[in-house]
Short mmCIF file of C-alpha atoms in Angstrom, two decimals:
data_model
loop_
_atom_site.label_atom_id
_atom_site.label_comp_id
_atom_site.label_asym_id
_atom_site.label_seq_id
_atom_site.Cartn_x
_atom_site.Cartn_y
_atom_site.Cartn_z
CA UNK A 889 -43.69 74.38 13.97
CA UNK A 890 -41.77 72.54 16.69
CA UNK A 891 -44.74 72.94 19.00
CA UNK A 892 -47.12 71.29 16.50
CA UNK A 893 -44.73 68.36 15.92
CA UNK A 894 -44.52 67.52 19.62
CA UNK A 895 -48.26 67.32 19.78
CA UNK A 896 -48.41 64.82 16.84
CA UNK A 897 -45.88 62.47 18.44
CA UNK A 898 -47.78 62.55 21.71
CA UNK A 899 -51.05 61.71 19.98
CA UNK A 900 -49.36 58.90 18.06
CA UNK A 901 -48.16 57.38 21.30
CA UNK A 902 -51.62 57.70 22.86
CA UNK A 903 -53.35 56.26 19.81
CA UNK A 904 -50.99 53.25 19.69
CA UNK A 905 -51.83 52.46 23.30
CA UNK A 906 -55.54 52.84 22.66
CA UNK A 907 -55.31 50.71 19.52
CA UNK A 908 -53.41 48.02 21.41
CA UNK A 909 -56.05 48.05 24.14
CA UNK A 910 -58.87 47.86 21.62
CA UNK A 911 -57.25 44.95 19.76
CA UNK A 912 -56.61 43.12 23.02
CA UNK A 913 -60.22 43.68 24.05
CA UNK A 914 -61.49 42.47 20.71
CA UNK A 915 -59.34 39.31 20.95
CA UNK A 916 -60.48 38.73 24.53
CA UNK A 917 -64.11 39.09 23.51
CA UNK A 918 -63.48 36.78 20.57
CA UNK A 919 -61.93 34.11 22.81
CA UNK A 920 -64.74 34.49 25.35
CA UNK A 921 -67.24 34.07 22.54
CA UNK A 922 -65.33 31.01 21.39
CA UNK A 923 -65.43 29.51 24.90
CA UNK A 924 -69.15 30.24 25.16
CA UNK A 925 -69.75 28.70 21.75
CA UNK A 926 -67.74 25.60 22.74
CA UNK A 927 -69.70 25.24 25.98
CA UNK A 928 -72.96 25.68 24.11
CA UNK A 929 -71.86 23.12 21.55
CA UNK A 930 -71.07 20.55 24.26
CA UNK A 931 -74.35 21.30 26.04
CA UNK A 932 -76.36 20.87 22.87
CA UNK A 933 -74.39 17.75 22.00
CA UNK A 934 -75.12 16.18 25.40
CA UNK A 935 -78.81 17.17 25.31
CA UNK A 936 -79.17 15.76 21.82
CA UNK A 937 -77.24 12.60 22.67
CA UNK A 938 -79.24 11.82 25.80
CA UNK A 939 -82.39 12.68 23.91
CA UNK A 940 -81.81 9.39 22.08
CA UNK A 941 -83.03 7.44 25.15
CA UNK A 942 -84.35 3.93 24.64
CA UNK A 943 -87.99 4.43 23.65
CA UNK A 944 -89.13 0.94 24.65
CA UNK A 945 -87.70 1.27 28.15
CA UNK A 946 -89.53 4.56 28.54
CA UNK A 947 -92.85 3.45 27.11
CA UNK A 948 -93.02 0.08 28.87
CA UNK A 949 -91.05 0.68 32.07
CA UNK A 950 -90.85 4.49 32.51
CA UNK A 951 -87.05 4.35 32.63
CA UNK A 952 -84.62 6.79 31.00
CA UNK A 953 -81.49 5.11 29.68
CA UNK A 954 -79.29 5.65 26.65
CA UNK A 955 -78.70 2.38 24.83
CA UNK A 956 -74.97 2.35 24.05
CA UNK A 957 -74.97 -0.84 22.00
CA UNK A 958 -77.90 -0.52 19.62
CA UNK A 959 -78.44 -3.82 17.88
CA UNK A 960 -74.79 -4.89 17.87
CA UNK A 961 -74.86 -6.51 21.28
CA UNK A 962 -71.56 -4.84 22.26
CA UNK A 963 -70.96 -1.73 24.34
CA UNK A 964 -69.67 0.82 21.81
CA UNK A 965 -68.66 4.04 23.55
CA UNK A 966 -66.74 5.17 20.46
CA UNK A 967 -69.92 5.25 18.39
CA UNK A 968 -71.71 7.14 21.17
CA UNK A 969 -68.95 9.75 21.31
CA UNK A 970 -68.93 10.13 17.52
CA UNK A 971 -72.65 10.85 17.67
CA UNK A 972 -72.00 13.51 20.30
CA UNK A 973 -69.45 15.17 18.00
CA UNK A 974 -71.90 15.12 15.13
CA UNK A 975 -74.33 17.15 17.27
CA UNK A 976 -71.59 19.58 18.34
CA UNK A 977 -70.15 20.42 14.89
CA UNK A 978 -73.08 22.51 13.57
CA UNK A 979 -72.86 24.69 16.68
CA UNK A 980 -69.08 25.05 16.43
CA UNK A 981 -69.32 26.05 12.75
CA UNK A 982 -71.60 28.98 13.41
CA UNK A 983 -70.48 32.63 13.24
CA UNK A 984 -66.98 33.56 12.12
CA UNK A 985 -65.20 31.46 14.72
CA UNK A 986 -62.82 28.81 13.46
CA UNK A 987 -63.56 26.02 15.94
CA UNK A 988 -62.74 22.34 15.51
CA UNK A 989 -62.70 19.33 17.82
CA UNK A 990 -59.16 18.09 18.33
CA UNK A 991 -59.98 15.09 20.52
CA UNK A 992 -62.31 13.96 23.27
CA UNK A 993 -63.92 11.04 25.02
CA UNK A 994 -65.67 9.70 28.08
CA UNK A 995 -64.02 10.42 31.40
CA UNK A 996 -66.76 8.65 33.32
CA UNK A 997 -70.12 6.97 32.80
CA UNK A 998 -72.72 5.14 34.84
CA UNK A 999 -74.62 2.06 33.63
CA UNK A 1000 -78.05 0.84 34.69
CA UNK A 1001 -76.56 -2.16 36.48
CA UNK A 1002 -73.83 -0.31 38.35
CA UNK A 1003 -73.64 -0.37 42.14
CA UNK A 1004 -75.35 -3.78 42.15
CA UNK A 1005 -78.32 -2.33 40.27
CA UNK A 1006 -78.73 0.73 42.49
CA UNK A 1007 -78.90 2.97 39.40
CA UNK A 1008 -81.88 0.99 38.05
CA UNK A 1009 -83.45 0.86 41.53
CA UNK A 1010 -83.19 4.62 42.02
CA UNK A 1011 -85.03 5.41 38.79
CA UNK A 1012 -87.80 2.90 39.49
CA UNK A 1013 -88.36 4.19 43.03
CA UNK A 1014 -88.39 7.82 41.85
CA UNK A 1015 -91.00 7.03 39.22
CA UNK A 1016 -93.38 5.40 41.71
CA UNK A 1017 -92.82 8.10 44.33
CA UNK A 1018 -93.62 10.80 41.78
CA UNK A 1019 -96.67 8.84 40.61
CA UNK A 1020 -98.20 7.87 43.95
CA UNK A 1021 -97.25 10.96 45.90
CA UNK A 1022 -96.50 11.23 49.60
CA UNK A 1023 -99.27 8.87 50.65
CA UNK A 1024 -98.20 6.05 48.37
CA UNK A 1025 -96.12 4.20 50.96
CA UNK A 1026 -98.83 4.56 53.61
CA UNK A 1027 -101.39 3.07 51.23
CA UNK A 1028 -99.19 0.05 50.53
CA UNK A 1029 -98.43 -0.42 54.23
CA UNK A 1030 -102.10 -0.21 55.20
CA UNK A 1031 -102.98 -2.74 52.55
CA UNK A 1032 -100.42 -5.44 53.18
CA UNK A 1033 -98.33 -5.10 56.35
CA UNK A 1034 -100.81 -6.61 58.82
CA UNK A 1035 -101.68 -9.39 56.38
CA UNK A 1036 -97.97 -10.17 55.94
CA UNK A 1037 -97.70 -11.21 59.60
CA UNK A 1038 -100.82 -13.38 59.39
CA UNK A 1039 -99.70 -15.02 56.17
CA UNK A 1040 -96.25 -15.69 57.62
CA UNK A 1041 -97.72 -17.41 60.68
CA UNK A 1042 -100.10 -19.44 58.52
CA UNK A 1043 -97.30 -20.61 56.20
CA UNK A 1044 -95.19 -21.69 59.17
CA UNK A 1045 -98.16 -23.58 60.64
CA UNK A 1046 -98.72 -25.29 57.28
CA UNK A 1047 -95.06 -26.32 57.11
CA UNK A 1048 -95.16 -27.76 60.62
CA UNK A 1049 -98.30 -29.74 59.81
CA UNK A 1050 -96.74 -31.19 56.65
CA UNK A 1051 -93.46 -32.00 58.40
CA UNK A 1052 -95.33 -34.35 60.75
CA UNK A 1053 -96.03 -36.59 57.73
CA UNK A 1054 -99.41 -37.47 59.21
CA UNK A 1055 -100.86 -38.95 56.02
CA UNK A 1056 -97.61 -40.51 54.85
CA UNK A 1057 -97.35 -42.42 58.15
CA UNK A 1058 -101.09 -43.10 58.38
CA UNK A 1059 -101.03 -46.71 57.15
CA UNK A 1060 -97.98 -47.58 59.24
CA UNK A 1061 -99.49 -46.11 62.39
CA UNK A 1062 -102.82 -47.83 61.74
CA UNK A 1063 -101.09 -51.17 61.32
CA UNK A 1064 -99.17 -50.61 64.52
CA UNK A 1065 -102.37 -49.70 66.34
CA UNK A 1066 -104.07 -52.82 64.98
CA UNK A 1067 -101.23 -55.01 66.19
CA UNK A 1068 -101.24 -53.38 69.60
CA UNK A 1069 -105.01 -53.80 69.81
CA UNK A 1070 -104.75 -57.45 68.74
CA UNK A 1071 -102.03 -58.11 71.28
CA UNK A 1072 -104.08 -56.45 74.02
CA UNK A 1073 -107.10 -58.52 73.06
CA UNK A 1074 -105.04 -61.73 73.11
CA UNK A 1075 -103.66 -60.92 76.54
CA UNK A 1076 -107.14 -60.13 77.81
CA UNK A 1077 -108.46 -63.41 76.37
CA UNK A 1078 -105.65 -65.40 78.01
CA UNK A 1079 -106.30 -63.70 81.31
CA UNK A 1080 -109.99 -64.53 81.03
CA UNK A 1081 -109.25 -68.19 80.31
CA UNK A 1082 -106.95 -68.31 83.28
CA UNK A 1083 -109.84 -67.15 85.41
CA UNK A 1084 -112.10 -69.85 83.95
CA UNK A 1085 -114.06 -67.47 81.76
CA UNK A 1086 -114.81 -67.82 78.08
CA UNK A 1087 -114.24 -64.83 75.88
CA UNK A 1088 -114.97 -64.09 72.29
CA UNK A 1089 -112.63 -61.39 71.14
CA UNK A 1090 -111.67 -60.41 67.65
CA UNK A 1091 -109.55 -57.69 66.15
CA UNK A 1092 -109.73 -56.45 62.62
CA UNK A 1093 -106.78 -56.21 60.33
CA UNK A 1094 -108.47 -53.77 57.99
CA UNK A 1095 -106.56 -50.53 58.18
CA UNK A 1096 -107.30 -48.57 55.07
CA UNK A 1097 -110.79 -49.36 53.88
CA UNK A 1098 -112.90 -46.58 52.44
CA UNK A 1099 -116.39 -47.63 53.59
CA UNK A 1100 -117.98 -50.06 55.99
CA UNK A 1101 -121.03 -50.46 58.20
CA UNK A 1102 -120.89 -49.12 61.72
CA UNK A 1103 -122.19 -52.47 63.01
CA UNK A 1104 -125.20 -50.94 64.77
CA UNK A 1105 -127.27 -49.37 62.00
CA UNK A 1106 -127.44 -49.68 58.25
CA UNK A 1107 -125.51 -46.42 57.87
CA UNK A 1108 -122.37 -46.71 55.75
CA UNK A 1109 -119.35 -44.94 57.23
CA UNK A 1110 -117.06 -43.65 54.49
CA UNK A 1111 -113.40 -43.18 55.28
CA UNK A 1112 -112.17 -40.23 53.12
CA UNK A 1113 -108.52 -40.61 54.05
CA UNK A 1114 -107.48 -43.09 51.30
CA UNK A 1115 -109.19 -40.92 48.66
CA UNK A 1116 -107.45 -37.76 49.86
CA UNK A 1117 -104.12 -39.55 49.99
CA UNK A 1118 -104.49 -40.40 46.30
CA UNK A 1119 -105.54 -36.84 45.44
CA UNK A 1120 -102.50 -35.42 47.24
CA UNK A 1121 -100.26 -37.45 44.94
CA UNK A 1122 -101.74 -35.73 41.90
CA UNK A 1123 -100.01 -32.70 40.40
CA UNK A 1124 -101.03 -29.59 42.34
CA UNK A 1125 -101.32 -27.47 39.19
CA UNK A 1126 -103.64 -30.06 37.63
CA UNK A 1127 -105.97 -29.64 40.60
CA UNK A 1128 -106.12 -25.84 40.72
CA UNK A 1129 -105.41 -24.37 37.26
CA UNK A 1130 -108.40 -23.75 34.95
CA UNK A 1131 -108.21 -26.16 32.04
CA UNK A 1132 -109.29 -23.50 29.55
CA UNK A 1133 -106.45 -21.18 30.54
CA UNK A 1134 -103.66 -23.71 30.71
CA UNK A 1135 -100.08 -23.09 31.79
CA UNK A 1136 -97.31 -21.33 29.91
CA UNK A 1137 -94.44 -23.57 28.81
CA UNK A 1138 -92.03 -20.66 28.32
CA UNK A 1139 -88.56 -21.14 29.73
CA UNK A 1140 -85.16 -19.51 29.44
CA UNK A 1141 -81.59 -20.67 29.57
CA UNK A 1142 -79.83 -19.49 32.71
CA UNK A 1143 -77.06 -18.00 30.60
CA UNK A 1144 -79.56 -15.61 28.98
CA UNK A 1145 -80.26 -13.89 32.28
CA UNK A 1146 -78.40 -10.80 33.42
CA UNK A 1147 -78.00 -12.28 36.91
CA UNK A 1148 -76.21 -15.33 35.52
CA UNK A 1149 -73.54 -13.68 33.37
CA UNK A 1150 -70.58 -11.33 33.77
CA UNK A 1151 -71.74 -7.77 33.23
CA UNK A 1152 -70.11 -4.55 32.08
CA UNK A 1153 -69.04 -2.02 34.70
CA UNK A 1154 -69.15 1.75 34.28
CA UNK A 1155 -66.32 4.25 34.82
CA UNK A 1156 -66.32 6.14 38.11
CA UNK A 1157 -67.66 9.68 38.11
CA UNK A 1158 -67.36 12.44 40.71
CA UNK A 1159 -69.86 11.75 43.48
CA UNK A 1160 -71.01 8.32 44.57
CA UNK A 1161 -74.47 6.80 44.61
CA UNK A 1162 -75.55 6.10 48.15
CA UNK A 1163 -77.41 2.84 48.53
CA UNK A 1164 -81.04 3.31 49.50
CA UNK A 1165 -81.85 0.89 52.32
CA UNK A 1166 -85.09 2.48 53.52
CA UNK A 1167 -88.16 0.30 53.94
CA UNK A 1168 -90.35 2.84 52.16
CA UNK A 1169 -88.20 2.64 49.02
CA UNK A 1170 -88.41 -1.14 49.10
CA UNK A 1171 -92.19 -0.90 49.15
CA UNK A 1172 -92.20 1.57 46.27
CA UNK A 1173 -89.88 -0.64 44.22
CA UNK A 1174 -92.12 -3.64 44.84
CA UNK A 1175 -95.09 -1.61 43.67
CA UNK A 1176 -93.12 -0.70 40.55
CA UNK A 1177 -92.46 -4.37 39.82
CA UNK A 1178 -96.10 -5.24 40.40
CA UNK A 1179 -97.20 -2.53 37.96
CA UNK A 1180 -94.70 -3.36 35.23
CA UNK A 1181 -94.26 -7.16 35.30
CA UNK A 1182 -96.64 -9.94 34.34
CA UNK A 1183 -98.05 -12.74 36.49
CA UNK A 1184 -100.28 -15.78 36.04
CA UNK A 1185 -103.47 -13.67 36.03
CA UNK A 1186 -102.04 -11.11 33.57
CA UNK A 1187 -99.10 -12.78 31.77
CA UNK A 1188 -96.32 -10.81 30.12
CA UNK A 1189 -96.07 -10.96 26.34
CA UNK A 1190 -92.43 -12.00 26.03
CA UNK A 1191 -89.76 -13.99 27.81
CA UNK A 1192 -91.07 -15.61 30.95
CA UNK A 1193 -94.75 -14.81 31.18
CA UNK A 1194 -95.13 -15.30 34.94
CA UNK A 1195 -92.58 -12.69 35.94
CA UNK A 1196 -93.79 -11.92 39.47
CA UNK A 1197 -93.63 -15.62 40.22
CA UNK A 1198 -90.02 -15.58 38.98
CA UNK A 1199 -89.23 -12.81 41.48
CA UNK A 1200 -90.37 -15.13 44.26
CA UNK A 1201 -88.93 -18.43 43.08
CA UNK A 1202 -86.14 -17.74 40.59
CA UNK A 1203 -86.83 -20.81 38.43
CA UNK A 1204 -86.06 -20.72 34.71
CA UNK A 1205 -89.53 -21.85 33.52
CA UNK A 1206 -93.04 -20.51 33.99
CA UNK A 1207 -94.38 -23.90 35.03
CA UNK A 1208 -91.79 -24.39 37.78
CA UNK A 1209 -92.28 -20.87 39.12
CA UNK A 1210 -96.06 -21.27 39.20
CA UNK A 1211 -95.72 -24.66 40.85
CA UNK A 1212 -93.48 -23.23 43.58
CA UNK A 1213 -95.84 -20.34 44.27
CA UNK A 1214 -98.83 -22.71 44.35
CA UNK A 1215 -96.98 -24.90 46.85
CA UNK A 1216 -96.43 -21.93 49.15
CA UNK A 1217 -100.04 -20.84 48.83
CA UNK A 1218 -101.17 -24.37 49.68
CA UNK A 1219 -99.13 -24.31 52.88
CA UNK A 1220 -100.60 -20.92 53.79
CA UNK A 1221 -104.16 -22.00 53.18
CA UNK A 1222 -103.63 -25.30 55.02
CA UNK A 1223 -102.33 -23.37 58.02
CA UNK A 1224 -105.28 -20.99 57.92
CA UNK A 1225 -107.91 -23.69 57.41
CA UNK A 1226 -106.49 -26.04 60.05
CA UNK A 1227 -106.61 -23.19 62.57
CA UNK A 1228 -110.22 -22.48 61.59
CA UNK A 1229 -111.14 -26.16 62.07
CA UNK A 1230 -109.53 -26.28 65.51
CA UNK A 1231 -111.34 -23.09 66.53
CA UNK A 1232 -114.75 -24.39 65.36
CA UNK A 1233 -116.18 -26.66 68.06
CA UNK A 1234 -118.87 -27.98 65.71
CA UNK A 1235 -116.39 -29.13 63.05
CA UNK A 1236 -114.09 -30.58 65.67
CA UNK A 1237 -116.99 -32.65 66.99
CA UNK A 1238 -117.67 -33.90 63.45
CA UNK A 1239 -114.04 -34.95 63.06
CA UNK A 1240 -114.00 -36.72 66.39
CA UNK A 1241 -117.26 -38.50 65.63
CA UNK A 1242 -116.11 -39.74 62.24
CA UNK A 1243 -112.70 -40.75 63.63
CA UNK A 1244 -114.36 -42.81 66.33
CA UNK A 1245 -116.73 -44.43 63.82
CA UNK A 1246 -113.85 -45.35 61.51
CA UNK A 1247 -111.78 -46.70 64.41
CA UNK A 1248 -114.76 -48.78 65.58
CA UNK A 1249 -115.29 -50.06 62.04
CA UNK A 1250 -111.66 -51.14 61.97
CA UNK A 1251 -112.18 -52.63 65.43
CA UNK A 1252 -109.26 -50.52 66.64
CA UNK A 1253 -110.74 -47.95 69.05
CA UNK A 1254 -107.27 -46.71 70.15
CA UNK A 1255 -106.60 -45.60 66.54
CA UNK A 1256 -109.20 -42.84 66.85
CA UNK A 1257 -106.47 -40.28 67.71
CA UNK A 1258 -104.45 -41.19 64.61
CA UNK A 1259 -107.53 -41.02 62.39
CA UNK A 1260 -108.61 -37.70 63.90
CA UNK A 1261 -105.25 -36.08 63.06
CA UNK A 1262 -105.42 -37.46 59.51
CA UNK A 1263 -108.99 -36.24 59.04
CA UNK A 1264 -108.03 -32.75 60.21
CA UNK A 1265 -105.24 -32.59 57.64
CA UNK A 1266 -107.44 -34.04 54.88
CA UNK A 1267 -110.24 -31.57 55.52
CA UNK A 1268 -107.92 -28.55 55.63
CA UNK A 1269 -106.18 -29.82 52.45
CA UNK A 1270 -109.45 -30.24 50.56
CA UNK A 1271 -110.64 -26.79 51.62
CA UNK A 1272 -107.28 -25.34 50.58
CA UNK A 1273 -107.52 -26.91 47.12
CA UNK A 1274 -110.86 -25.16 46.63
CA UNK A 1275 -109.30 -21.91 47.88
CA UNK A 1276 -106.43 -22.14 45.40
CA UNK A 1277 -108.73 -23.06 42.56
CA UNK A 1278 -110.82 -19.98 43.32
CA UNK A 1279 -107.69 -17.81 43.37
CA UNK A 1280 -106.55 -19.22 40.02
CA UNK A 1281 -109.96 -18.43 38.56
CA UNK A 1282 -109.52 -14.77 39.55
CA UNK A 1283 -111.59 -14.90 42.73
CA UNK A 1284 -110.81 -13.95 46.31
CA UNK A 1285 -110.71 -15.98 49.50
CA UNK A 1286 -110.89 -14.65 53.06
CA UNK A 1287 -107.64 -14.74 55.00
CA UNK A 1288 -109.43 -15.92 58.14
CA UNK A 1289 -112.61 -17.87 57.56
CA UNK A 1290 -115.88 -17.82 59.44
CA UNK A 1291 -118.16 -20.92 59.47
CA UNK A 1292 -120.24 -19.36 56.69
CA UNK A 1293 -117.15 -19.07 54.47
CA UNK A 1294 -116.42 -22.81 54.63
CA UNK A 1295 -116.85 -24.57 51.31
CA UNK A 1296 -116.67 -28.37 51.64
CA UNK A 1297 -118.34 -30.58 54.24
CA UNK A 1298 -116.68 -33.53 55.91
CA UNK A 1299 -119.12 -35.90 54.18
CA UNK A 1300 -118.18 -34.54 50.75
CA UNK A 1301 -114.42 -35.04 51.11
CA UNK A 1302 -114.40 -38.24 49.00
CA UNK A 1303 -116.16 -36.32 46.21
CA UNK A 1304 -113.63 -33.47 46.14
CA UNK A 1305 -112.67 -33.94 42.50
CA UNK A 1306 -116.30 -33.85 41.36
CA UNK A 1307 -116.95 -30.61 43.26
CA UNK A 1308 -113.89 -28.54 42.37
CA UNK A 1309 -115.98 -25.91 40.61
CA UNK A 1310 -119.38 -26.40 42.21
CA UNK A 1311 -118.32 -26.05 45.84
CA UNK A 1312 -115.77 -23.21 45.69
CA UNK A 1313 -116.93 -19.65 46.24
CA UNK A 1314 -115.45 -16.16 46.18
CA UNK A 1315 -115.47 -13.49 48.88
CA UNK A 1316 -115.57 -9.80 48.03
CA UNK A 1317 -113.64 -8.97 51.19
CA UNK A 1318 -111.03 -11.65 50.56
CA UNK A 1319 -107.52 -11.63 49.13
CA UNK A 1320 -106.76 -12.19 45.46
CA UNK A 1321 -103.92 -14.13 43.86
CA UNK A 1322 -102.09 -10.87 43.04
CA UNK A 1323 -102.48 -9.74 46.66
CA UNK A 1324 -100.85 -12.95 47.83
CA UNK A 1325 -97.93 -12.34 45.47
CA UNK A 1326 -97.47 -8.87 46.91
CA UNK A 1327 -97.64 -10.15 50.49
CA UNK A 1328 -95.12 -12.91 49.85
CA UNK A 1329 -92.76 -10.47 48.12
CA UNK A 1330 -92.66 -8.26 51.21
CA UNK A 1331 -90.40 -10.78 52.89
CA UNK A 1332 -88.17 -11.16 49.81
CA UNK A 1333 -84.80 -9.40 50.02
CA UNK A 1334 -84.19 -6.20 48.09
CA UNK A 1335 -81.23 -7.83 46.35
CA UNK A 1336 -83.31 -10.73 45.01
CA UNK A 1337 -86.14 -8.50 43.81
CA UNK A 1338 -83.74 -6.05 42.15
CA UNK A 1339 -81.62 -8.69 40.44
CA UNK A 1340 -84.58 -10.73 39.21
CA UNK A 1341 -86.54 -7.63 38.26
CA UNK A 1342 -83.71 -6.52 35.97
CA UNK A 1343 -83.64 -10.05 34.54
CA UNK A 1344 -87.28 -9.76 33.54
CA UNK A 1345 -87.03 -6.24 32.09
CA UNK A 1346 -84.03 -7.17 29.96
CA UNK A 1347 -85.58 -10.45 28.84
CA UNK A 1348 -88.85 -8.78 27.83
CA UNK A 1349 -87.07 -6.18 25.69
CA UNK A 1350 -84.95 -8.89 24.06
CA UNK A 1351 -88.03 -10.73 22.87
CA UNK A 1352 -89.00 -7.72 20.74
CA UNK A 1353 -88.12 -8.17 17.09
CA UNK A 1354 -84.82 -6.49 16.33
CA UNK A 1355 -83.84 -6.13 20.00
CA UNK A 1356 -82.27 -9.55 20.52
CA UNK A 1357 -78.91 -7.99 21.48
CA UNK A 1358 -80.33 -5.66 24.13
CA UNK A 1359 -78.46 -5.61 27.45
CA UNK A 1360 -79.21 -3.51 30.51
CA UNK A 1361 -75.51 -3.31 31.34
CA UNK A 1362 -75.03 -1.40 28.07
CA UNK A 1363 -77.54 1.30 29.07
CA UNK A 1364 -76.02 4.62 30.17
CA UNK A 1365 -77.76 6.64 32.89
CA UNK A 1366 -75.17 9.43 33.24
CA UNK A 1367 -71.87 10.38 31.64
CA UNK A 1368 -68.96 12.80 31.95
CA UNK A 1369 -67.35 13.83 28.66
CA UNK A 1370 -64.21 15.88 28.04
CA UNK A 1371 -63.55 17.58 24.68
CA UNK A 1372 -60.49 19.49 23.39
CA UNK A 1373 -61.51 22.20 20.90
CA UNK A 1374 -59.03 24.24 18.89
CA UNK A 1375 -60.10 27.85 18.52
CA UNK A 1376 -59.02 30.00 15.59
CA UNK A 1377 -55.93 27.88 15.04
CA UNK A 1378 -54.29 29.42 18.06
CA UNK A 1379 -55.56 28.11 21.37
CA UNK A 1380 -57.00 24.79 22.51
CA UNK A 1381 -59.73 24.74 25.12
CA UNK A 1382 -60.57 21.67 27.20
CA UNK A 1383 -64.19 21.46 28.30
CA UNK A 1384 -65.58 18.78 30.65
CA UNK A 1385 -69.25 18.34 31.46
CA UNK A 1386 -71.57 15.83 33.08
CA UNK A 1387 -75.13 14.91 32.14
CA UNK A 1388 -77.54 12.36 33.55
CA UNK A 1389 -81.22 11.56 33.60
CA UNK A 1390 -81.48 11.98 37.38
#
């Protein structure tokens, strides 16, 4: 009997150890399951939360951002976190686990405008790179880089020509030449009288007439300079914009623009965003803007309609932006056309011949040089007006013209206004208005394009009914969230996770 009792005690001791081990294992498995369930709940909560991305930004601009303000116009992280919890609770309530959220919140988040807009920039560049593929940058470079250098030189030449104020000083210089000629004639007459000779000299005081006889034949010599001077004083947009299309009168208050107000800043997260300074990314971002924003040829539907023009000029009205772009295009075309005139010996001979005829008609032969310079500017200006009018009608003009591409003759300069649509012509191998915008934007800084691009995206979304309070600096691109979950009334687990669209 004693032998059997010793065996029972031994088994009891063994069984108590085994039971303790089994219970510990069960509790460990239960806690592990609780941790897994908590992690799954936070994962599902984050996926569901970030699945509420702004649909309009995705559909119109291919951007993934979580709008953290809705229609309230205020950044409301509390409401965003509450929504996360609402997605977590069904997962935490599954099975027999007693799990409940004790507390939680954002420990970091990144907004679209953070890092001076680098977050926005990165998404836009990624979208275009994924869309165009590896040859996208090469295609853009092949299309525009060489033309950028030519356009830059032409614009500088146009500026230099305008800075000389040739036409503005034309009357003054002609009057001075007339006086010098008259004084020379008087001195020559006095010298002749002193030598006992009789002279009959006269000098004209006419300096700005438009037509006169050449004195030898019945041919009337028409001076186009006064006519072109009057035309140059007209509004440039009135000369080049199709009447049937008109000009948008949309404008915005500076305070409405993201670039003109104080913006929200995100909360730092582990890891920093490195600024992308590569030239290839700049080209891809410019292509993104060209694809997504409106311009004069294809206006946007809301906000400023000529958005690409805004990128270049930064004015707060469509009219002013279009006017500024047209002014730059005029300088470019004047530079190009003046160079073509100087390189064409036939046209140069025409200019010299007419200048000499006008100077002779004024009886001021020395003024031929002044008149020749004015005629060169007038002819290149008139040709440029026809170029711009063709561009604004959706046509193309060659960057460098051959004699066959020339549109207006020297004789027809006084009739420029009557021939605005009958003399202009398009070239299939030329450059369009949109191409010029792209070329001009190549020299624009990344900072300007990024800041103004975000202005236009935000403004366009705001013009949608019900989205008046939309702000890009309330749009979350990534977040880090920490949650304390109490498990089975005994232990509290803290879980921290990050999620972002890129």
